[in-house]
Amino acid sequence: MLIKLSGARVFDPTQNWNGEVRDIFMRDGRMVAEPEPGARIDETYSLPGRVIMAGAIDMHTHIGGGKVNIARMMLPEDHRRDLVERGEHTRSGCGCAAPSTLTAGYRYAEMGYTACFEPAMLPVNARQAHLEMGDTPMVDKGAYAMLGSDDFFLRMMVAQEDQRAINDYVAFTLNAAQAMAIKVVNPGGISAFKFNQRSLDLDESHVHYQGVTPRKVVLALARALEELSVPHPLHIHGCNLGVPGNVETTLDTIAASEGFPIHLTHIQFHSYGTEGPRKFSSGAARIAEAINNNPHVTADVGQILFNQTVTASGDSMAQHRNAHHGSPRKSVVMDIECDAGCGVVPFRYRDKNFVNALQWAIGLEIFLLTNDPWRIFLTTDHPNGAPFTSYPHLIRLLMDKPFRDEMFARIDPDAAALSTLGSITREYTLAEIAIMTRAAPARILGLQDCGRLGPGASADIVVYRDDANREDMFTKPEYVFKGGVRVVKDGKIQQVTWGNVHVVKPEYDRAIEKRVSAYYDRYQTISLNSLRVRDDEIPLLSNGAELRVHTCARHRGKP
Amino acid sequence: MSALAPLIFTAQDVLPAQRMDISALTPQRLAGLPLKEIMTLSLPCGKRRLSVADVFTVQGEDTANIIIKGAVSRFDRMGATMSEGSLMVEGDAGAYLGQGMTGGLITVKGAVGIFAAAQMRGGAIDISGDAGDFLGAAVPGEMQGMAGGQVRVRGNVGHRAGDRMRRGAILIEGRVGDYAGSRMLAGTLMALKGCGTHPGYGMRRGTLIFPNLNAIPATFNGGDRQTFGVLTLLFRSLQKLGGGFAQLPTEPIVVQRYLGDRSGDGRGEIIVAPL
């Protein structure tokens, strides 16, 4: 069935389509080139005055894995205050900061998102994470496996094992957990916390795994992913999250990568200086400069927005530090299987609070001072900075200088005085939004058929009304197509689909499995065979989702 | 006084088997609505929605003065978030009666279910029969239970009354169950006929008043005999409630005061007074 979308302004940076009016075509779930004249077109949508982009991709959103469930359990009030009744096509659900899986999927699709990536899947929790993502309808899914604070890896580091062995372990983990990438959270620090270290600087040694420093962990993992040609570079949640002065740590972390590609996640939380009367200031300019000057570095922002939310992180060290700021005042900080941690602290960001207001300004400064939209991504680190439903508001802040100024005028004046935000005139264009929410995440993740509209791509298409109020525009697309199926009309679900599961499967020397298996038999609660998520399980875990395996052939080399 | 006739909802003889949420029937939510519109209001019932007309016959007009009649013990959340006026239940009420109410008066002629007055913020509730568990408590997940207003129960009360209570008064003429005032933050809970086991479990601050204790909780200290002027003032102010409260002593009396829960913040008190 050939469908034509006609007369809209189309944005696809990969095709160099920057908003010219053009017709696009899809057939059987794929984008196709303009057919020969005379070909039978089964359905035509006349869309003058509309804006078309590929389906958006959220490359860092906590929608699965153990900690989201803990947040759900801990915050029944979040669910009571946001009840969603079942609709004609949708099932009931609830929750704003930690929505139920179904509600999360529907809401993502209703905003024009067609792919979401869970950034913190502990390998030993992989099956549960896949089940949870599998229950998230509409969108494509993938997850990043967490390494760096697990005992097996830290022992390898202490033994100064050969990089090839580490590569094998990393590749084995990606395969066993059905993951898309590797994330490291507070490198080594989650483990150090359990040995009573309350901070771990980039060059500070773990007290138990003597000589292991976050710098070495980052380098070993970044190098492993590069040598395995995994498309997504190491996804780094650095040391000292939220600590004033951590801008130095973040700059040092960039240096520590020694040119291997890295992705710095929720970098807003890692861009704080110690200047000013309250010893808390913006490091955004230095961070943006570093990103601009280091082409091997990408980052997502982790913008905060003022409202109630919940922070859920594997960084139990940081969450333990922040637990007393919780609002409502409750929290969970726990170990997971002796291999990682987890901290969940509900939080209310307030615009009249000096620190929160400055965090807000820092995030926006990073967005606006980073020149290359291909290397900076739009995230709120859902739900840590704000629920993902606030993305349209964030897009308006980036695209609308008068609106931004209006919001800026409302924040705590002491924080405003320390921020350069008021003097930044840049406004993001639609083309740049299309890059940072579509084309760039697809490129950095190595998704071959998402985030673009050229022939061969999956027909994930969003049709927006070109509303001067960008928040309204991005809140409620007129149509969303997922794999060629019209799933949303006027911001409401029309048909429920289940998306695909994206993974990478780098090759490795199977000898490592014997070692890991022996280790699991001796120390872990489950055997390696139980940990491993098999390919044929994915459709069962994920409501019939297909496994999309992405190639690990692209070798970037050191810049 | 208003000359208008009270708005009377009489439940039909045959009622749905599911529980029903009738929190829509409060003075402030019905204010200004003509009877025709009131009849079409939808009420959640199990997984369905029914209209008022499906369940009630309605007469009268004064939306500030509502009466609910019939076998309505399966009807939950009566008077929830109510802020003004009067709601009278002539019969038993379901769960969550007056949840989060901020003002006005709820009178129940019969008994009420669990979580009555949960997170109540103001106003008054008068229950003639018994009350279920978690009276004036916090529903799961909330950090504070009842935080204002006054609840009077003429019968007995279930377990965990005043759980996480923050402010206000729960006044019970009968007996209160186990764990009265558990995790209490502040406020006053009084039961004229005593309490079950473990009163004040985990309480931080607040006052529990009973005529006796089966056993002094292990994590409470004190017990010296002393007099408190404030008790005389409190009891005098409660006398106007009548009923069992009319018999409260009005002269200074000697009481025993236990402080706890020492396993928590420990600034709460249990007062054992000859009531």
PDB file of C-alpha atoms in Angstrom, chain A residues 76-77 80-81 85 329-330, chain B residues 47 49 139-143:
ATOM      1  CA  PRO A  76       1.412   5.885  44.896  1.00  0.00           C
ATOM      2  CA  GLU A  77       0.474   9.558  45.272  1.00  0.00           C
ATOM      3  CA  ARG A  80      -3.381   8.836  42.352  1.00  0.00           C
ATOM      4  CA  ARG A  81      -2.916  12.402  41.134  1.00  0.00           C
ATOM      5  CA  GLU A  85      -8.923   6.171  32.099  1.00  0.00           C
ATOM      6  CA  ARG A 329      10.694  13.173  52.227  1.00  0.00           C
ATOM      7  CA  LYS A 330      11.156   9.529  51.493  1.00  0.00           C
TER       8      LYS A 330
ATOM      9  CA  LYS B  47     -14.932  -0.159  35.924  1.00  0.00           C
ATOM     10  CA  ARG B  49     -19.670   4.905  35.153  1.00  0.00           C
ATOM     11  CA  VAL B 139      -3.493   6.612  52.653  1.00  0.00           C
ATOM     12  CA  PRO B 140      -0.528   4.527  51.465  1.00  0.00           C
ATOM     13  CA  GLY B 141       2.277   6.672  50.110  1.00  0.00           C
ATOM     14  CA  GLU B 142       1.245   9.911  51.769  1.00  0.00           C
ATOM     15  CA  MET B 143       3.553  11.265  54.433  1.00  0.00           C
TER      16      MET B 143
END
